[in-house]
C-alpha positions as YAML, in Angstrom:
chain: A
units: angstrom
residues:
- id: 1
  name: UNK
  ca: [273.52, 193.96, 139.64]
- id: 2
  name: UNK
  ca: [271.22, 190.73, 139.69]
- id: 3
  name: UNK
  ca: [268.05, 191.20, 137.07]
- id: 4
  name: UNK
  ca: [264.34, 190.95, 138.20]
- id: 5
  name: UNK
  ca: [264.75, 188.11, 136.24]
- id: 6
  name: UNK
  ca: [267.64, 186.40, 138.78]
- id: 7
  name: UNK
  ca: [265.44, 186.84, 141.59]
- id: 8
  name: UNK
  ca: [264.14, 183.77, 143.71]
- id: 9
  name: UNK
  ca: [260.58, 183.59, 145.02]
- id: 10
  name: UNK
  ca: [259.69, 181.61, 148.45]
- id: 11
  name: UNK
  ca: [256.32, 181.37, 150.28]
- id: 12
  name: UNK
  ca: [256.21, 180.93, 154.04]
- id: 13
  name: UNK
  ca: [257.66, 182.07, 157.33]
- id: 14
  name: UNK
  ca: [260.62, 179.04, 157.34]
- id: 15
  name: UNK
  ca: [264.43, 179.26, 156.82]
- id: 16
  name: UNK
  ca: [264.28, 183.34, 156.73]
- id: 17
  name: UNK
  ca: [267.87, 183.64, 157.66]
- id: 18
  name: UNK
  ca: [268.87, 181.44, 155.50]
- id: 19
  name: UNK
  ca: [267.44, 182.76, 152.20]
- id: 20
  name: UNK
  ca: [268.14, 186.18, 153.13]
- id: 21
  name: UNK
  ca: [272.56, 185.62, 154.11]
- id: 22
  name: UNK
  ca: [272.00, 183.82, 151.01]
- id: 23
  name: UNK
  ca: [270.65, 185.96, 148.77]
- id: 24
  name: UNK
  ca: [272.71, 188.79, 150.35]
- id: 25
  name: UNK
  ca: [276.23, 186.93, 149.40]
- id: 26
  name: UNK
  ca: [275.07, 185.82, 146.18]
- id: 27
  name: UNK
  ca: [273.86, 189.45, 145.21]
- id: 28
  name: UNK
  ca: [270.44, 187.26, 144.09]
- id: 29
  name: UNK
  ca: [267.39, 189.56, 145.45]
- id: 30
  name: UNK
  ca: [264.42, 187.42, 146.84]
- id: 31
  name: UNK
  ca: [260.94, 187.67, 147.63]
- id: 32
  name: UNK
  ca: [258.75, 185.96, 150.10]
- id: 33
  name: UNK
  ca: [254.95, 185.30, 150.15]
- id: 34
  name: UNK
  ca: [252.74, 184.05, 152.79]
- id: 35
  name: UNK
  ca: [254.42, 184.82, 155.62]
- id: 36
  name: UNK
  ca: [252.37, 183.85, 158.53]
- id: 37
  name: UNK
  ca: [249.44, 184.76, 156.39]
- id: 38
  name: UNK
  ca: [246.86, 183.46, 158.60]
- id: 39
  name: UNK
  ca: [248.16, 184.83, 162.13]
- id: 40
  name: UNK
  ca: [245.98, 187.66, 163.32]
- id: 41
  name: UNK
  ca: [249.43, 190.00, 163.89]
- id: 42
  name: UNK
  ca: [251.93, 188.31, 161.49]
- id: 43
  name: UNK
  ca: [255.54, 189.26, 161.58]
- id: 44
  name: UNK
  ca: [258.15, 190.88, 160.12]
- id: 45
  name: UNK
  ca: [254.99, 194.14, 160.04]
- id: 46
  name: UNK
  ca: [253.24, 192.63, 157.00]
- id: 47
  name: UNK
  ca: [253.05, 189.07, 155.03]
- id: 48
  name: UNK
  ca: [255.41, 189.76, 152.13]
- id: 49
  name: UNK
  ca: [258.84, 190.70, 151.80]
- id: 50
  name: UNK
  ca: [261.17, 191.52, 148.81]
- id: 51
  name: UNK
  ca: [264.58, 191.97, 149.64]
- id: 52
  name: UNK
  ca: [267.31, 193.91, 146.98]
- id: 53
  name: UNK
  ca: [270.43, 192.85, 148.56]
- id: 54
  name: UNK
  ca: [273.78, 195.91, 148.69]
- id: 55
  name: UNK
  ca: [276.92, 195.71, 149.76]
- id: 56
  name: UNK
  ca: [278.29, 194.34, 153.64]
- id: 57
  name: UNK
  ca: [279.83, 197.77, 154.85]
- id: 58
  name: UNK
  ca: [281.15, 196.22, 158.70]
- id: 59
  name: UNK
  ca: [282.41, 198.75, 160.97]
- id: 60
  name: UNK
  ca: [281.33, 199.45, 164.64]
- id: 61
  name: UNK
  ca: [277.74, 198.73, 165.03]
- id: 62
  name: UNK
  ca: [275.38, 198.25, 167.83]
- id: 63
  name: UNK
  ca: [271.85, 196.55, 167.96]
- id: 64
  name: UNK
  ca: [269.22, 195.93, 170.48]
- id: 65
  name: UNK
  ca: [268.14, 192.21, 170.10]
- id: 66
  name: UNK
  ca: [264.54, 191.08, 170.16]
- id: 67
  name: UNK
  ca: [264.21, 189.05, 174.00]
- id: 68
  name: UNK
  ca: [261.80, 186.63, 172.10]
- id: 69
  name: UNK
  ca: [265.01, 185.07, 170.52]
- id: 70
  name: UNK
  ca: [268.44, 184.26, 171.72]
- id: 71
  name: UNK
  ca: [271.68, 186.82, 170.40]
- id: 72
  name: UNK
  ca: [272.53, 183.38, 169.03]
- id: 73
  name: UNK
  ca: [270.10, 183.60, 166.40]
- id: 74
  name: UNK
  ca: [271.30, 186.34, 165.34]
- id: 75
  name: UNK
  ca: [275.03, 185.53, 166.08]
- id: 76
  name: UNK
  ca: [274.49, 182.18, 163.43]
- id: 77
  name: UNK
  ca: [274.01, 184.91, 160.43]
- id: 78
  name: UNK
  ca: [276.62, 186.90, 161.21]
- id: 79
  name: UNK
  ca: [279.12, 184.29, 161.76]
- id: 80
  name: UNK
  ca: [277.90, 183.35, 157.54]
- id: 81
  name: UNK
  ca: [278.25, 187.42, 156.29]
- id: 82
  name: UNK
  ca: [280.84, 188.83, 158.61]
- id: 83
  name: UNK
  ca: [284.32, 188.02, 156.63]
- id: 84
  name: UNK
  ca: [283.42, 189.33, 153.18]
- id: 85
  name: UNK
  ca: [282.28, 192.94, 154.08]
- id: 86
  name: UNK
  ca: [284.08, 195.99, 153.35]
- id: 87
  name: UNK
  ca: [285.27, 196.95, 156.67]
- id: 88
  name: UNK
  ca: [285.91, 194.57, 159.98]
- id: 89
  name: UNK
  ca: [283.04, 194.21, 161.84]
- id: 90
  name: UNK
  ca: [282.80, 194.86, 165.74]
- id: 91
  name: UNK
  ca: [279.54, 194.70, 166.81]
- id: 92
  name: UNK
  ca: [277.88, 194.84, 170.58]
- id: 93
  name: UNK
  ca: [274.63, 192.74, 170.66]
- id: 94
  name: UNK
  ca: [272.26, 192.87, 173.84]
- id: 95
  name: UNK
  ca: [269.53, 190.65, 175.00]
- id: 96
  name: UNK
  ca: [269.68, 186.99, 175.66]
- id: 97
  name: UNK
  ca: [272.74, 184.97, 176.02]
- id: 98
  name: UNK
  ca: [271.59, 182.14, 176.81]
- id: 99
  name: UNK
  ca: [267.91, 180.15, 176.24]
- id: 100
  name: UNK
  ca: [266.02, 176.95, 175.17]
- id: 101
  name: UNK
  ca: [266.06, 177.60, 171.80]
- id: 102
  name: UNK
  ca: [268.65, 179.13, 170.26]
- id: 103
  name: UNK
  ca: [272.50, 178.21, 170.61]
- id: 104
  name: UNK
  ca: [274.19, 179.88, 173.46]
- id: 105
  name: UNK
  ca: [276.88, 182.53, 172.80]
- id: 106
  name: UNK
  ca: [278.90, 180.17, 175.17]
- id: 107
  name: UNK
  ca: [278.54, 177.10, 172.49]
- id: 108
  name: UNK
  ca: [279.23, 179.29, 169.47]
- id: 109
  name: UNK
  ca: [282.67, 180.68, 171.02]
- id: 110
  name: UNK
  ca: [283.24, 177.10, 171.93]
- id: 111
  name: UNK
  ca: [282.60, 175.56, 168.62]
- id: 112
  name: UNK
  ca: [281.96, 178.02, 165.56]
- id: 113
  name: UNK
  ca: [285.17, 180.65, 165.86]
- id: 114
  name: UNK
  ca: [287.52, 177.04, 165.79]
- id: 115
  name: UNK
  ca: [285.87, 176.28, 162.78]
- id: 116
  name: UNK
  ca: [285.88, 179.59, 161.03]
- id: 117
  name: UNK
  ca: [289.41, 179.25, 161.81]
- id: 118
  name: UNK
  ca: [290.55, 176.04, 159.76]
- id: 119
  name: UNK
  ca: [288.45, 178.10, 156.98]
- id: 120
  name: UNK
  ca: [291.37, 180.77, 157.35]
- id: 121
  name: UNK
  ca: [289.64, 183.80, 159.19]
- id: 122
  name: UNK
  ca: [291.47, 184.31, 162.65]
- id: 123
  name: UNK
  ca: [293.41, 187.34, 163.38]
- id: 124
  name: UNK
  ca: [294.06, 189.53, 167.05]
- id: 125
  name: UNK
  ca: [290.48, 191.11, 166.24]
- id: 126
  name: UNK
  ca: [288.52, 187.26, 165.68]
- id: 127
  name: UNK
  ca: [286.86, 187.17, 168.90]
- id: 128
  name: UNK
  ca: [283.66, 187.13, 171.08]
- id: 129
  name: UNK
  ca: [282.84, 187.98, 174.45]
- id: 130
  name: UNK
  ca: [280.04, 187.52, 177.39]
- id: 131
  name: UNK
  ca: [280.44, 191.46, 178.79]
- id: 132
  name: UNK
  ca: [276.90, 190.51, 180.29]
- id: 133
  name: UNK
  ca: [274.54, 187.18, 180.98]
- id: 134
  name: UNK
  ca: [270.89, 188.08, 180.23]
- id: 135
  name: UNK
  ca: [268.10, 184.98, 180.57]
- id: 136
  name: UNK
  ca: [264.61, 185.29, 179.22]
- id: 137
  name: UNK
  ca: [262.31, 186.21, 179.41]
- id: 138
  name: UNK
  ca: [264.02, 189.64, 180.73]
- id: 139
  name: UNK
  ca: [267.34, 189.72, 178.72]
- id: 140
  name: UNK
  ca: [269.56, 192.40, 179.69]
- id: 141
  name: UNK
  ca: [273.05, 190.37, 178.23]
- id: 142
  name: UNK
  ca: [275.66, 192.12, 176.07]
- id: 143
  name: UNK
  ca: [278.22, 190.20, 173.65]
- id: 144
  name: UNK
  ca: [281.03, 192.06, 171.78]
- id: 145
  name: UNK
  ca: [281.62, 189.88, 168.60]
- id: 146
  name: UNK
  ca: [284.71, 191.26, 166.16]
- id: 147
  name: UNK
  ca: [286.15, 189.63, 162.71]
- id: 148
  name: UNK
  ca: [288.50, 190.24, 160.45]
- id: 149
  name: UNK
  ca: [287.50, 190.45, 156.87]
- id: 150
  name: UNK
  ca: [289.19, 187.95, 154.11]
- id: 151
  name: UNK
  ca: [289.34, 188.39, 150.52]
- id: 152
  name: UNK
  ca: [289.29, 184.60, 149.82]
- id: 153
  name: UNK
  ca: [288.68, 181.07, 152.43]
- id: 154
  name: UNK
  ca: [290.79, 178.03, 152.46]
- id: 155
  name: UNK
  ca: [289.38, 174.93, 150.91]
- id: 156
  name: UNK
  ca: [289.03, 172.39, 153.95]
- id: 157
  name: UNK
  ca: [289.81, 168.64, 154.56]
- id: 158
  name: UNK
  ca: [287.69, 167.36, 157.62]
- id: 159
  name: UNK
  ca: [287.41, 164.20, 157.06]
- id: 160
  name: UNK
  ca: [289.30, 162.59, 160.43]
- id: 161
  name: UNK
  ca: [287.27, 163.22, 163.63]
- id: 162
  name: UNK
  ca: [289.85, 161.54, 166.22]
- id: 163
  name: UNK
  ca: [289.13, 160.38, 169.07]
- id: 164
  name: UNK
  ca: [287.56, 162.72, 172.64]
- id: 165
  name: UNK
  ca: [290.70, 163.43, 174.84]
- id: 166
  name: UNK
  ca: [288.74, 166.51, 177.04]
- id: 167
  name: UNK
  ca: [285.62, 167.93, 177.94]
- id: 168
  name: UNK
  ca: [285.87, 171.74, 178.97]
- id: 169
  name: UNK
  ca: [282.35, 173.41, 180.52]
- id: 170
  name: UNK
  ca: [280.89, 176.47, 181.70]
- id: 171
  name: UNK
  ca: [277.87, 176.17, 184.27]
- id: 172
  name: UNK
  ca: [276.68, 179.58, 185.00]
- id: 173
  name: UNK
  ca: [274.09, 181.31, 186.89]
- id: 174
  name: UNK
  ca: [272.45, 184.60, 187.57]
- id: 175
  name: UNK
  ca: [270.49, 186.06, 190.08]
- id: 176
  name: UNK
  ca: [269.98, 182.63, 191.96]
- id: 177
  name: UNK
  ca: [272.37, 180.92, 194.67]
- id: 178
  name: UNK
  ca: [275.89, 180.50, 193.47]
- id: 179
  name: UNK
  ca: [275.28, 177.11, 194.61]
- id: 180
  name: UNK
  ca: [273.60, 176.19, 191.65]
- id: 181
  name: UNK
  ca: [276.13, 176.41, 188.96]
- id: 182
  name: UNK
  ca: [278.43, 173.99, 191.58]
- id: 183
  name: UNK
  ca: [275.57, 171.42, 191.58]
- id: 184
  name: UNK
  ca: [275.24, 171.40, 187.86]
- id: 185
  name: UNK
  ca: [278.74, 170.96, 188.28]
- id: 186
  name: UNK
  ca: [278.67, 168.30, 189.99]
- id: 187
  name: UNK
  ca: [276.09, 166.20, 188.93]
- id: 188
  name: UNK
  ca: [277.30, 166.23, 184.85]
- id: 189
  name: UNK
  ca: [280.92, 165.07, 185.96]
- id: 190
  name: UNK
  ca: [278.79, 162.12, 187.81]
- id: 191
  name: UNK
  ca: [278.01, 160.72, 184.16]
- id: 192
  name: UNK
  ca: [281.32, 162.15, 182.39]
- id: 193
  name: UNK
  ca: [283.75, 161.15, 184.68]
- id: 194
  name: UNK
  ca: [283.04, 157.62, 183.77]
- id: 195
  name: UNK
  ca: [284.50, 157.98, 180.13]
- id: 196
  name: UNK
  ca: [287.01, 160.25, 180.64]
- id: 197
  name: UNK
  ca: [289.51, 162.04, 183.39]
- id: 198
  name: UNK
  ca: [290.33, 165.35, 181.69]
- id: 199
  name: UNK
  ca: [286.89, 167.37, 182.61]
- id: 200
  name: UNK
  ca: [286.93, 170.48, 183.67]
- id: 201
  name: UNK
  ca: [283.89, 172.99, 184.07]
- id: 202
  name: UNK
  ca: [283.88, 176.23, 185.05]
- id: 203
  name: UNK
  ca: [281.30, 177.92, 186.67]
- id: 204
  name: UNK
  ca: [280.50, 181.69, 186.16]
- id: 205
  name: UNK
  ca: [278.36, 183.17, 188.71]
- id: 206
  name: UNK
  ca: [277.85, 186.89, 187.06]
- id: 207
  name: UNK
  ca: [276.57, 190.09, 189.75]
- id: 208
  name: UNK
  ca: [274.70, 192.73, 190.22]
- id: 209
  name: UNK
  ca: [274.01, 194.63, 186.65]
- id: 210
  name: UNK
  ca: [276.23, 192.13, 184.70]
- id: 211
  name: UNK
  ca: [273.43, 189.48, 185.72]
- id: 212
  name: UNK
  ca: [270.80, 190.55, 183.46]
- id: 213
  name: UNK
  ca: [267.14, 191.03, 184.32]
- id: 214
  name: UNK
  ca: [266.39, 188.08, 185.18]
- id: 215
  name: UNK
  ca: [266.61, 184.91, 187.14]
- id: 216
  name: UNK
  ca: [268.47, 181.59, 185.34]
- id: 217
  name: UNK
  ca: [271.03, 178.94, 184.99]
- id: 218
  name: UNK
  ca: [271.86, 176.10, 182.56]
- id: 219
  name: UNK
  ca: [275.16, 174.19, 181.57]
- id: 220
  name: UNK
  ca: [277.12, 174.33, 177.77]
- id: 221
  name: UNK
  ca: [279.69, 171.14, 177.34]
- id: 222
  name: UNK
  ca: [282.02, 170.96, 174.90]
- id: 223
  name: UNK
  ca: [283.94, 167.72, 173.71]
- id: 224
  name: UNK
  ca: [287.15, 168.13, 172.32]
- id: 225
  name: UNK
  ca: [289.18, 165.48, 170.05]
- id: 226
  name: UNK
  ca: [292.33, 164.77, 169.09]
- id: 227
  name: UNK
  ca: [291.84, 166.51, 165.65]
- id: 228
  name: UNK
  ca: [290.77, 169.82, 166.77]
- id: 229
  name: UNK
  ca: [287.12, 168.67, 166.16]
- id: 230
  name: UNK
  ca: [284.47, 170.45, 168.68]
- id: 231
  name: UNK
  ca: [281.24, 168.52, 170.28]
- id: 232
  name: UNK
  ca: [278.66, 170.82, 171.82]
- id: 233
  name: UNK
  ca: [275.82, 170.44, 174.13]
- id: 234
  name: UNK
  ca: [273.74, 172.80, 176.04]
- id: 235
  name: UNK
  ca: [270.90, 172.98, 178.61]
- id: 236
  name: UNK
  ca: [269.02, 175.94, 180.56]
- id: 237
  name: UNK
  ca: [266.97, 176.46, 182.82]
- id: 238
  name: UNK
  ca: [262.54, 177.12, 182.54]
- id: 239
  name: UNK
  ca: [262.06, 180.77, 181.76]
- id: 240
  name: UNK
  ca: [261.00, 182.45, 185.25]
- id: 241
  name: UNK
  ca: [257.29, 182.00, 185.64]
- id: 242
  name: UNK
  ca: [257.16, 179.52, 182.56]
- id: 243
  name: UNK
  ca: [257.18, 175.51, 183.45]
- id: 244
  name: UNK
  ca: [258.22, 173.58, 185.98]
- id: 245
  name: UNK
  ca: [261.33, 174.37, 188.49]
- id: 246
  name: UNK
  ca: [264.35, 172.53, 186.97]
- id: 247
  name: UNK
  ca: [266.44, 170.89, 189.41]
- id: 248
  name: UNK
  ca: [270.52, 172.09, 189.08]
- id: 249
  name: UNK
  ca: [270.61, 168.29, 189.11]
- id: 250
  name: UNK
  ca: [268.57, 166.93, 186.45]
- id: 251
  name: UNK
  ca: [269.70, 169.94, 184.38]
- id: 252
  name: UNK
  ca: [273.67, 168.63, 184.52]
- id: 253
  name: UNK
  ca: [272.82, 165.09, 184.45]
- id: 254
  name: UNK
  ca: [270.88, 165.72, 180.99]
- id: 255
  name: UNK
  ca: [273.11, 167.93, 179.16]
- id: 256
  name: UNK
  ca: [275.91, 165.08, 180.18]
- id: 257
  name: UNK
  ca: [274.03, 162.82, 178.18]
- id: 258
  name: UNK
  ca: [272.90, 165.29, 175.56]
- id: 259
  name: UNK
  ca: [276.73, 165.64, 174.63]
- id: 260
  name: UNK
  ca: [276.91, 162.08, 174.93]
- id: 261
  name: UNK
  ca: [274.39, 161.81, 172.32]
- id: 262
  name: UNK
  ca: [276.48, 164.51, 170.10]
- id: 263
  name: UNK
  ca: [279.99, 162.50, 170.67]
- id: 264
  name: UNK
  ca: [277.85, 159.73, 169.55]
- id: 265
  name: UNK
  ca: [276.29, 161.27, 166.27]
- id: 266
  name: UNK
  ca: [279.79, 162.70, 165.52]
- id: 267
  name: UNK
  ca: [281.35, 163.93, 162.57]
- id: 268
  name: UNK
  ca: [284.07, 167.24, 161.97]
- id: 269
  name: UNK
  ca: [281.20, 169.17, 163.03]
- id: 270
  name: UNK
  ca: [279.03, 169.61, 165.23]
- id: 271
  name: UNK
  ca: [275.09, 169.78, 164.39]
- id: 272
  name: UNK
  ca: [275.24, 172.91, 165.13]
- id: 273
  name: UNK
  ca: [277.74, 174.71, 162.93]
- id: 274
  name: UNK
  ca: [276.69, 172.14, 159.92]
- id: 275
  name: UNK
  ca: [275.12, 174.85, 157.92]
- id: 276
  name: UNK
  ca: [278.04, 177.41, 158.59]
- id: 277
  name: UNK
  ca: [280.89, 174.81, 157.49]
- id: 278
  name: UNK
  ca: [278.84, 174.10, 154.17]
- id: 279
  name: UNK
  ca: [278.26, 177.54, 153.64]
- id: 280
  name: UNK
  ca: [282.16, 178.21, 153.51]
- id: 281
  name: UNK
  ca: [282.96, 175.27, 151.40]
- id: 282
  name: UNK
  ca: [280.74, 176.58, 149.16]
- id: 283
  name: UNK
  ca: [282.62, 180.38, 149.08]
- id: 284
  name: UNK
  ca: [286.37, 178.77, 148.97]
- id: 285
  name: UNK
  ca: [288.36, 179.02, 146.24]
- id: 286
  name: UNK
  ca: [288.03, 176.57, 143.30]
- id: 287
  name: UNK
  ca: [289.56, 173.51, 144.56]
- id: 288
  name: UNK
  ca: [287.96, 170.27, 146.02]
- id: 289
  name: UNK
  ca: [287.05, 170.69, 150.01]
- id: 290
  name: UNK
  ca: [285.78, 167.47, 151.76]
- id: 291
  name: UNK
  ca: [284.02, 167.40, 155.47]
- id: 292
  name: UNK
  ca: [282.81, 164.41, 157.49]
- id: 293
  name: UNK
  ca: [279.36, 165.25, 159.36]
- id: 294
  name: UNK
  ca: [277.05, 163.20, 161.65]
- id: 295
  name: UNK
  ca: [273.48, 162.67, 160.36]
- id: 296
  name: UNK
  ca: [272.17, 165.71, 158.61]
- id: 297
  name: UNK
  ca: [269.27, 167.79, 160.44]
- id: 298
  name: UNK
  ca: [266.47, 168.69, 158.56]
- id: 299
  name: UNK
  ca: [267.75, 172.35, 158.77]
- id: 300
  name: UNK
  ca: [271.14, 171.64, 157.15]
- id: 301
  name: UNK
  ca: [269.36, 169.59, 154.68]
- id: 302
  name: UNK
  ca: [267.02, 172.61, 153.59]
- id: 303
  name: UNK
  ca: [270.60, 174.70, 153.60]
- id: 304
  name: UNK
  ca: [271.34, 172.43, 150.86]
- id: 305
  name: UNK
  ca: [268.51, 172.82, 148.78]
- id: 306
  name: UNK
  ca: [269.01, 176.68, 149.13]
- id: 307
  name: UNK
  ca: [272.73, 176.30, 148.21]
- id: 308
  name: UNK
  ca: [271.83, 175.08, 144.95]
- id: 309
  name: UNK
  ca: [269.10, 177.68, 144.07]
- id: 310
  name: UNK
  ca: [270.95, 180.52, 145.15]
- id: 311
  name: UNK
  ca: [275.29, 179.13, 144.34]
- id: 312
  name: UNK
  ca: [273.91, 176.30, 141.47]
- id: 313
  name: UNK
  ca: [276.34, 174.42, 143.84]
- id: 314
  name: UNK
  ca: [275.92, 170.48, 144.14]
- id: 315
  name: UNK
  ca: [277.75, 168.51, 147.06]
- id: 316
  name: UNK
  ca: [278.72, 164.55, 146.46]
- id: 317
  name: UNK
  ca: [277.07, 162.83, 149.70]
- id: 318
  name: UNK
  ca: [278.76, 159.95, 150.76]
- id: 319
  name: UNK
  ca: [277.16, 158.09, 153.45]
- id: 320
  name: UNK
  ca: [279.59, 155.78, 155.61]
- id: 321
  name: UNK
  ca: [278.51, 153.36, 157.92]
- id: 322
  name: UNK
  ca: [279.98, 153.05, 160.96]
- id: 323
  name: UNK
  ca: [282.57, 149.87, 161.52]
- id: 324
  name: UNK
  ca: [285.49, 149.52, 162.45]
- id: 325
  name: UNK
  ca: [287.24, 152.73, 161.70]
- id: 326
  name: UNK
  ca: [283.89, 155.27, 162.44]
- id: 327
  name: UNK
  ca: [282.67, 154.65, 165.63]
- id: 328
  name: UNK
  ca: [278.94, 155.76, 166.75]
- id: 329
  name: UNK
  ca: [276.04, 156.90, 164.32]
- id: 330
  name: UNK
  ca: [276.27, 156.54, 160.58]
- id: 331
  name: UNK
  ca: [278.21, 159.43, 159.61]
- id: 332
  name: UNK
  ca: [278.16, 161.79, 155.94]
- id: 333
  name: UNK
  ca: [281.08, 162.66, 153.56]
- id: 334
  name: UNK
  ca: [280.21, 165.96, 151.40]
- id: 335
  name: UNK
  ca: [282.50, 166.82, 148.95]
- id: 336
  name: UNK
  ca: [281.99, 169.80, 146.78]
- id: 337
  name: UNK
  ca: [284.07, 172.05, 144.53]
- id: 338
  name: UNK
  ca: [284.20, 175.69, 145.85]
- id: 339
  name: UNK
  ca: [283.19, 178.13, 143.70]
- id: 340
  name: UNK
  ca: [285.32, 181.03, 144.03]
- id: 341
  name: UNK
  ca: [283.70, 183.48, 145.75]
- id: 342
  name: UNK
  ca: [285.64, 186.63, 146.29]
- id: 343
  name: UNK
  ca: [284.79, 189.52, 148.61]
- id: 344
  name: UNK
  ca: [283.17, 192.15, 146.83]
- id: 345
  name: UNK
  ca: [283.09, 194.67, 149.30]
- id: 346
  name: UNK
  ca: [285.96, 194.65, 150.71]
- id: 347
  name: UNK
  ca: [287.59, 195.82, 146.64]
- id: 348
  name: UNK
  ca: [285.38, 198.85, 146.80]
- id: 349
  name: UNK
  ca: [286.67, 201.96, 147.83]
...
């Protein structure tokens, strides 16, 4: 196992997920000072943590999500640590599905399973499901999510982004009108319907105890192009009692031009997922994997930095201007050399 001596020290409450999937698939143990030092109740129980990391054991779990954050934030780690443990995972997460902060288990089927399928992990038991719609600030959602573990990924070669032939949607609502999600409807194919005639939106009005505890609605979009790339956008509604009413109206005509904006900044992959497709390039085998991304967000850009304290992995950034052939924003080619990872775990009997 990793030496005191191959430990990494951090100080501060920022990018916690990220050192700690790191650290957990690089077998690297970390520790963490200072965080929230200065709040009068700081997190996580106490202001330091040191973290020894074991081995991913899967199997059938269930967890109770905090209703501060979306399952989504908790979804993005898993999707990074779920095909290298021992065991398949199948795990039932409750709380809230959708929010203003975190991605929406809606966008994350839409856009991240895809992806961790050109990576090689798909299978009958790759899949994840709304059993329940919970908004915050009450909660009250359930999603099943189950993968299959792999010994090894697929290098990757994402470097074409082809051109938008659909838009697919889900407007959804719970415990309001099931007029709502229609008018969301309605008011984002206004905008969309101008580009493009292959739109189609569904609209999920859940009842009664599959509705969560309480009141909401908002709108995911998802571009999809000729190359099997995925575009995501997302909107929802004010907590109840927390701001302003949000027109159904407003709300479909802004997450129209959210995904707009997305199309528009472009790439293999979505802003979203950056961090997760990355991650995996880094874990592939030890051959050359290239992936074309809009502009980098700050967050993907600190994944970076941790990739190379925790992997000593470098990626060659490209930047290409866009012309002729790359339409929209400036766009990035990383290139990197995978570095072989192999699932520990799953060897262990």
């Amino acid at each position: 196992m990793a030496t005191q001596a191959h430990s990494l020290s951090y100080a501060g409450c920022n990018f916690l997920r990220q050192r700690l999937v790191l650290s957990t698939l690089s077998g690297r143990p970390v520790k963490i000072r200072k965080i929230r030092a200065r709040d009068d109740n700081p997190g996580l129980r106490g202001t330091t943590l040191y973290y020894q990391p074991g081995l991913l054991y899967g199997g059938s779990v269930e967890h109770d999500c905090s209703v501060l954050r979306g399952i989504g934030y908790y979804l993005e780690s898993l999707l990074c640590l779920a095909p290298f443990m021992k065991h398949p995972l199948k795990i039932v997460l409750r709380g809230v599905t959708n929010d203003q902060v975190d991605p929406s288990v809606d966008v994350l089927k839409a856009t991240a399973l895809p992806l961790l399928k050109q990576f090689g992990i798909d299978g009958e038991s790759f899949e994840l499901k709304i059993v329940r719609r919970g908004m915050p600030p009450g909660g009250g959602g359930e999603v099943v999510f189950s993968c299959p573990v792999r010994k090894v990924l697929k290098p990757i070669q994402l470097t074409d982004p082809g051109k938008i032939k659909r838009i697919r949607g889900m407007a959804y609502s719970v415990r309001v009108s099931p007029q709502m999600a229609n008018r969301i409807v309605d008011s984002a194919r206004s905008i969309l319907n101008k580009f493009i005639p292959d739109i189609y939106i569904y609209t999920d009005h859940m009842k009664g105890v599959n509705s969560g505890k309480s009141p909401g609605f908002g709108l995911s979009l998802v571009a999809e192009t000729t190359s099997g790339t995925f575009l995501s956008a997302e909107l929802a509604s004010n907590p109840q009692g927390q701001g302003a009413a949000v027109l159904p109206e407003d709300l479909g005509r802004n997450c129209a031009r959210l995904l707009l904006e997305e199309i528009y900044r472009g790439g293999c992959v979505d802003s979203t997922n950056q961090s997760l497709a990355l991650l995996f390039m880094t874990l592939g085998q030890q051959d050359v994997s290239k992936v074309l991304l809009g502009p980098l967000s700050p967050y993907t850009i600190e994944f970076l930095r941790h990739l190379k304290s925790f992997f000593q992995i470098m990626f060659k950034i490209e930047t290409k201007p866009c012309g002729e052939e790359l339409k929209g924003g400036d766009k990035v080619l990383m290139t990197c050399v995978g570095i072989g990872f192999s699932n520990l775990s799953k060897t262990l009997k």
